[in-house]
Coordinates of C-alpha atoms in Angstrom, one line a residue:
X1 CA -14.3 -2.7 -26.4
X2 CA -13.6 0.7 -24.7
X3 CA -10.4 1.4 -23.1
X4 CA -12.5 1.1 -19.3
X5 CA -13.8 -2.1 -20.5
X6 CA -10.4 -3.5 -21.6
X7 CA -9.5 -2.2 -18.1
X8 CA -12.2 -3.8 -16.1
X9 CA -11.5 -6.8 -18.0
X10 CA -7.9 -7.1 -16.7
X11 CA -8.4 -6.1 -13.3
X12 CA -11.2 -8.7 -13.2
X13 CA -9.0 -11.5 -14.1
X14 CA -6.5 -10.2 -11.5
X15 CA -9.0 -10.4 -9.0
X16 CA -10.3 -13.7 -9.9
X17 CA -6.3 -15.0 -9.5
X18 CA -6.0 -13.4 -6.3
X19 CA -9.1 -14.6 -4.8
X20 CA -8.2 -18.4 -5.8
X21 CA -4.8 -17.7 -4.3
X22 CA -4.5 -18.9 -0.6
X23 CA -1.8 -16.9 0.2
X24 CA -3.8 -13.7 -0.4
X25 CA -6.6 -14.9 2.5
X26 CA -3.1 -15.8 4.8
X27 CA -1.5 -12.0 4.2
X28 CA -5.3 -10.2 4.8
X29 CA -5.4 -12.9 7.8
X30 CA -2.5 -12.1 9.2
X31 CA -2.7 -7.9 8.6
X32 CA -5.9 -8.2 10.4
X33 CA -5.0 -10.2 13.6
X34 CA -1.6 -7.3 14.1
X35 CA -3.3 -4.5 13.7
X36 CA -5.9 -5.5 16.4
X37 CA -2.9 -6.6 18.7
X38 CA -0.9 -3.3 17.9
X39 CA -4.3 -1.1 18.9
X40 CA -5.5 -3.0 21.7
X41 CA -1.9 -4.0 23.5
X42 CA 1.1 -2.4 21.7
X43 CA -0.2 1.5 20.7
X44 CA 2.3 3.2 18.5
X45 CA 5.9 3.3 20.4
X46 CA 7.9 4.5 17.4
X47 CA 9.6 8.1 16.5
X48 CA 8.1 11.7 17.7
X49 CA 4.8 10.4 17.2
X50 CA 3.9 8.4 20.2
X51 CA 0.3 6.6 21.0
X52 CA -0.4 4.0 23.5
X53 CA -2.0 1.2 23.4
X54 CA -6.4 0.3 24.9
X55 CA -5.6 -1.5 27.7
X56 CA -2.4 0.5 28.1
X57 CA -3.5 4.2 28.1
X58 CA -7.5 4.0 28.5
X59 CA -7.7 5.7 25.4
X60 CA -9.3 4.6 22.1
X61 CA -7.9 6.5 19.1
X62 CA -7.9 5.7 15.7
X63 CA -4.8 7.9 15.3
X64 CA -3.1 4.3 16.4
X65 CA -4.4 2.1 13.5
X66 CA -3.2 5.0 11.2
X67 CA -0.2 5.3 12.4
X68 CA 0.8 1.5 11.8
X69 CA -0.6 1.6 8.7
X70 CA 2.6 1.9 6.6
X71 CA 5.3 -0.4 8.1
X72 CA 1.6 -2.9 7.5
X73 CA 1.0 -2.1 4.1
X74 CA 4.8 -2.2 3.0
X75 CA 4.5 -5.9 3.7
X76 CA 0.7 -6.2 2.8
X77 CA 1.0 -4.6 -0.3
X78 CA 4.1 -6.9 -2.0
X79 CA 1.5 -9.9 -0.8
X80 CA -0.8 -8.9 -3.4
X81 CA 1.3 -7.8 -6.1
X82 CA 4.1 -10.0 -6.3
X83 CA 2.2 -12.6 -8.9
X84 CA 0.9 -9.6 -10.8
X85 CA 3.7 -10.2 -13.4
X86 CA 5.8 -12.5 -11.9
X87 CA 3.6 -15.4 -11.3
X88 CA 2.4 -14.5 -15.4
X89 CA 6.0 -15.0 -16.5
X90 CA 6.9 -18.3 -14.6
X91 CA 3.5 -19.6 -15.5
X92 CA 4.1 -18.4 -19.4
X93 CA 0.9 -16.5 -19.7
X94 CA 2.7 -13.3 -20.0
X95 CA 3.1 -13.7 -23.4
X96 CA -0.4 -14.4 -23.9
X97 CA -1.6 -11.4 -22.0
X98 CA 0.8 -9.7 -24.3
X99 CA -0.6 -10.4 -27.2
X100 CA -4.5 -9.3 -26.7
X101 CA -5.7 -6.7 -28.2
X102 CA -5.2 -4.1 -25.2
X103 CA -2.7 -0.9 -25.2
X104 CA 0.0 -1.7 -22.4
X105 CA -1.0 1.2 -20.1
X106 CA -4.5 -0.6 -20.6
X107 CA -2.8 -4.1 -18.9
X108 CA -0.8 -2.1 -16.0
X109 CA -3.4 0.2 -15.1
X110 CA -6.5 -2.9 -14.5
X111 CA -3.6 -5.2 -12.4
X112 CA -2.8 -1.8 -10.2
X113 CA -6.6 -1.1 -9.7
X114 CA -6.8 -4.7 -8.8
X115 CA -4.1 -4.7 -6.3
X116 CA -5.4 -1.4 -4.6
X117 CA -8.7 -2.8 -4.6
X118 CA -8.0 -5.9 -2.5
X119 CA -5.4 -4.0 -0.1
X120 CA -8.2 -1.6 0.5
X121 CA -10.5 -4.2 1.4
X122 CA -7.9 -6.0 3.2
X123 CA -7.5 -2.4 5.0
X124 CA -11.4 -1.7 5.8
X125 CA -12.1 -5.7 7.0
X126 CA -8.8 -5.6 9.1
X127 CA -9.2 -2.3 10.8
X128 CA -13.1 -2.4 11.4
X129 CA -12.8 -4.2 14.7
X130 CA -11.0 -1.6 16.0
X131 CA -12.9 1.1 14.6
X132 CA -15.8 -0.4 16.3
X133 CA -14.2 0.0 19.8
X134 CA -13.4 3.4 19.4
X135 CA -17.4 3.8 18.1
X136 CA -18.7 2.5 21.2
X137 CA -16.5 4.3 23.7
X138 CA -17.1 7.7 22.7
X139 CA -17.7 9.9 19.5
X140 CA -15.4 9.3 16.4
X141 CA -13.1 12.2 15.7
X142 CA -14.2 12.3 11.8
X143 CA -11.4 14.6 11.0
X144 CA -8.7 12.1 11.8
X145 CA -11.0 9.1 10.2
X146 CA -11.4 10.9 7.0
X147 CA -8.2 12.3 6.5
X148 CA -6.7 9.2 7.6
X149 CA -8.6 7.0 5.1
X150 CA -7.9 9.3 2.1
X151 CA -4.1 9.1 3.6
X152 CA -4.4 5.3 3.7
X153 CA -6.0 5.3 -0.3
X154 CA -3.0 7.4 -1.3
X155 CA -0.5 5.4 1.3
X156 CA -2.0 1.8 -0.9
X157 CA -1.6 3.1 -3.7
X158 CA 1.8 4.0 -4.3
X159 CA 2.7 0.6 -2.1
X160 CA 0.9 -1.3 -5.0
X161 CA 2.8 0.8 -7.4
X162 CA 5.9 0.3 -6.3
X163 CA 4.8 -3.4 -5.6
X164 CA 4.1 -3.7 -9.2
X165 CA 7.0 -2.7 -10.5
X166 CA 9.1 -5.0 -8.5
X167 CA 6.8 -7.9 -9.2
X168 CA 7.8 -6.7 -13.4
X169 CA 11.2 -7.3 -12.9
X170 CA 11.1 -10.1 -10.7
X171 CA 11.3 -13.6 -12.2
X172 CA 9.7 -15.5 -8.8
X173 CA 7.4 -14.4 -6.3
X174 CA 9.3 -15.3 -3.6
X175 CA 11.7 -12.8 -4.8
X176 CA 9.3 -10.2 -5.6
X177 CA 7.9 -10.0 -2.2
X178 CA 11.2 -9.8 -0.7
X179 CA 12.3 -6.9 -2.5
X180 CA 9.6 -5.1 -2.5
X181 CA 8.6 -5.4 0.8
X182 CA 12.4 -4.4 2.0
X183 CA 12.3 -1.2 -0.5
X184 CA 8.9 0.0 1.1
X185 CA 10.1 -1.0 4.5
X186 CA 13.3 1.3 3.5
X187 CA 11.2 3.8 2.4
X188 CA 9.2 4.2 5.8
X189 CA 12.2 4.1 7.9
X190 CA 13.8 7.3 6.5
X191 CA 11.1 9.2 8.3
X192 CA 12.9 7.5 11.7
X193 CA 16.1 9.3 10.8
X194 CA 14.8 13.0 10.3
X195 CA 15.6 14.0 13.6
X196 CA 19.4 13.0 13.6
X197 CA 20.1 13.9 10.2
X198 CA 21.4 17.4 9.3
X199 CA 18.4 20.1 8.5
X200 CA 18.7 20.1 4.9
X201 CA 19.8 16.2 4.6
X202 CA 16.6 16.4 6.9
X203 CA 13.9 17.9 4.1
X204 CA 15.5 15.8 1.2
X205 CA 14.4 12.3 3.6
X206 CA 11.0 14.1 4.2
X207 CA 10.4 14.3 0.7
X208 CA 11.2 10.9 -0.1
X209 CA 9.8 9.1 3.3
X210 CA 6.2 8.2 2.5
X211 CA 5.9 7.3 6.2
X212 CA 6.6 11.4 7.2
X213 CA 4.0 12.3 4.5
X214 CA 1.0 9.8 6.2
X215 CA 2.0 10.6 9.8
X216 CA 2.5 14.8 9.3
X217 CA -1.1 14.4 7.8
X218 CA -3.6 11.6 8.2
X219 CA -2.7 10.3 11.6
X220 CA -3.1 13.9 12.5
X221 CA -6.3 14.7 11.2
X222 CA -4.7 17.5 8.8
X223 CA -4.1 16.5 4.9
X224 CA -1.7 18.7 3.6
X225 CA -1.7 19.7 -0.5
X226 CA 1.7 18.5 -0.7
X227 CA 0.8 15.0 0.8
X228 CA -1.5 14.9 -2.2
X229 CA 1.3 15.8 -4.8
X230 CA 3.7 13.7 -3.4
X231 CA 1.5 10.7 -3.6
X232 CA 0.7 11.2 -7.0
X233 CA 4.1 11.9 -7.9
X234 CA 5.0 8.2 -6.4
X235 CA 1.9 6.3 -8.0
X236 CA 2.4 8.3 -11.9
X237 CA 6.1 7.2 -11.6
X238 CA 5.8 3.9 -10.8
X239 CA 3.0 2.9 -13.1
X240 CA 4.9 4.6 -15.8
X241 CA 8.3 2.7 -15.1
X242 CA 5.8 -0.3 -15.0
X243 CA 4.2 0.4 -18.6
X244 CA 8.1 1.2 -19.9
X245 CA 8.9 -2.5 -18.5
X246 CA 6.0 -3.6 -20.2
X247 CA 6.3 -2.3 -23.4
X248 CA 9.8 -2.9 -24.0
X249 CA 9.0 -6.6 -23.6
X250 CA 6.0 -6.3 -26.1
X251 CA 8.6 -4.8 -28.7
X252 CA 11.6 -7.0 -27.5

C-alpha cells in the first residue's frame, strides 16, 4: 500500500466510528440549531467587532456566522476528536492500530483529516440555512464568503489539531472534551483582552489568539499572509506533538 492509501485507510475507519457514534449527529445537531439562533436573533455582541442580529438590525451578513465561528468550533471540534485516541485506548484497540503495518505520522495524519472532514461538513450543513437568507435578500459579498471559508478551513483545522492532541493524552472522552474544549475556549478569549492589556503584552496575545487571527481576516473579507502562517504553525505543531505521543507509545 502507498502511504495515501494507508492514509485513506485510517481516516476511513475514523469516519466509519464517528458516523456510528450518536453523539457526533447530537454535537453537528446542536452547532447547527446556535448558529441559526445567533444569526437570526443574537448577531455578534462581543469585543470591537460588533454585528447585529436579522430581525435585530435588518441586515443579513455573513460576517455574523463568521464571526461565531470559533467560540462554535472550540466546542465542536473536541466533539469529534475526543474518541480519536481516547475511545481506542479505553476500548484496547490502540494497541492494535499500533501494530499495523503503517508509519505513525501515517495513523495521526488519516484521524486529523477525518476529524477536519466531519467539522467541515458539520460547518457547511450548519451554516447553509443562513447563507441562504442572506442569498435571497440581496447579492452575496464573495469576498467575505471566500475569505471567510478558507479562514474557517484553517480555523478547523488547528481546532482538530489541538483536539487531537488532547484526545492522546486523555484516558476518557469525557475528559478529553473537557480539556480541550476549555484550552480552545482559552485560546479565543485572549483576543477579548487585547484592548486592556499593555501594547506589547498586547501583540504577544495577538499572536497566540486564533480568534484575533479569524476576525482581523475572514470575518472581514481580507486574508492576511500571516493568518496563513500562523495557522499552519498551530496545525504542524500539534500534529507533530501528536505523532511524538504516538510514537513514544509504539517504542514504550
Amino acid at each position: 500500500m502507498t502511504a495515501v492509501a494507508k492514509v485513506s485507510a485510517v481516516a476511513r475507519r475514523e469516519l466509519g466510528a464517528a458516523i456510528d457514534a450518536p453523539s457526533a449527529w447530537v454535537a453537528a445537531g446542536a452547532f447547527a440549531i446556535a448558529l441559526q439562533g445567533l444569526f437570526f436573533f443574537a448577531g455578534y455582541p462581543i469585543g470591537d467587532l460588533r454585528f447585529p442580529g436579522l430581525w435585530e438590525g435588518r441586515v443579513a451578513s455573513l460576517q455574523v456566522l463568521f464571526a461565531w465561528l470559533p467560540p462554535l468550533f472550540a466546542v465542536l471540534a473536541p466533539a469529534f476528536t475526543m474518541g480519536s485516541w481516547a475511545e481506542e485506548r479505553r476500548a484496547g484497540t490502540e494497541e492494535l492500530l499500533l501494530t499495523w503495518p503503517i508509519a505513525s505520522w501515517q495513523v495521526v495524519l488519516g484521524k486529523f483529516l477525518a476529524s477536519w472532514l466531519l467539522l467541515m461538513t458539520a460547518a457547511v450543513v450548519g451554516a447553509l440555512p443562513a447563507t441562504l437568507v442572506v442569498a435571497s435578500l440581496g447579492p452575496l459579498d464573495w469576498g467575505v464568503a471566500a475569505s471567510g471559508a478558507l479562514g474557517a478551513a484553517l480555523l478547523g483545522a488547528g481546532c482538530v489539531a489541538v483536539g487531537l492532541v488532547v484526545s492522546a493524552a486523555a484516558r476518557e472522552q469525557l475528559v478529553a472534551f473537557l480539556v480541550a474544549a476549555l484550552l480552545l475556549t482559552g485560546m479565543w478569549s485572549i483576543a477579548l483582552f487585547l484592548r486592556v492589556v499593555p501594547g506589547e503584552l498586547a501583540e504577544w496575545f495577538y499572536l497566540v489568539s486564533p480568534q484575533a487571527h479569524f476576525l482581523d481576516s475572514a470575518a472581514r473579507g481580507v486574508f492576511d499572509t500571516a493568518d496563513l502562517v500562523y495557522y499552519g504553525a498551530l496545525v504542524a505543531l500539534a500534529l507533530l506533538v501528536n505523532w511524538r505521543m504516538v510514537e513514544a507509545r509504539r517504542r514504550g
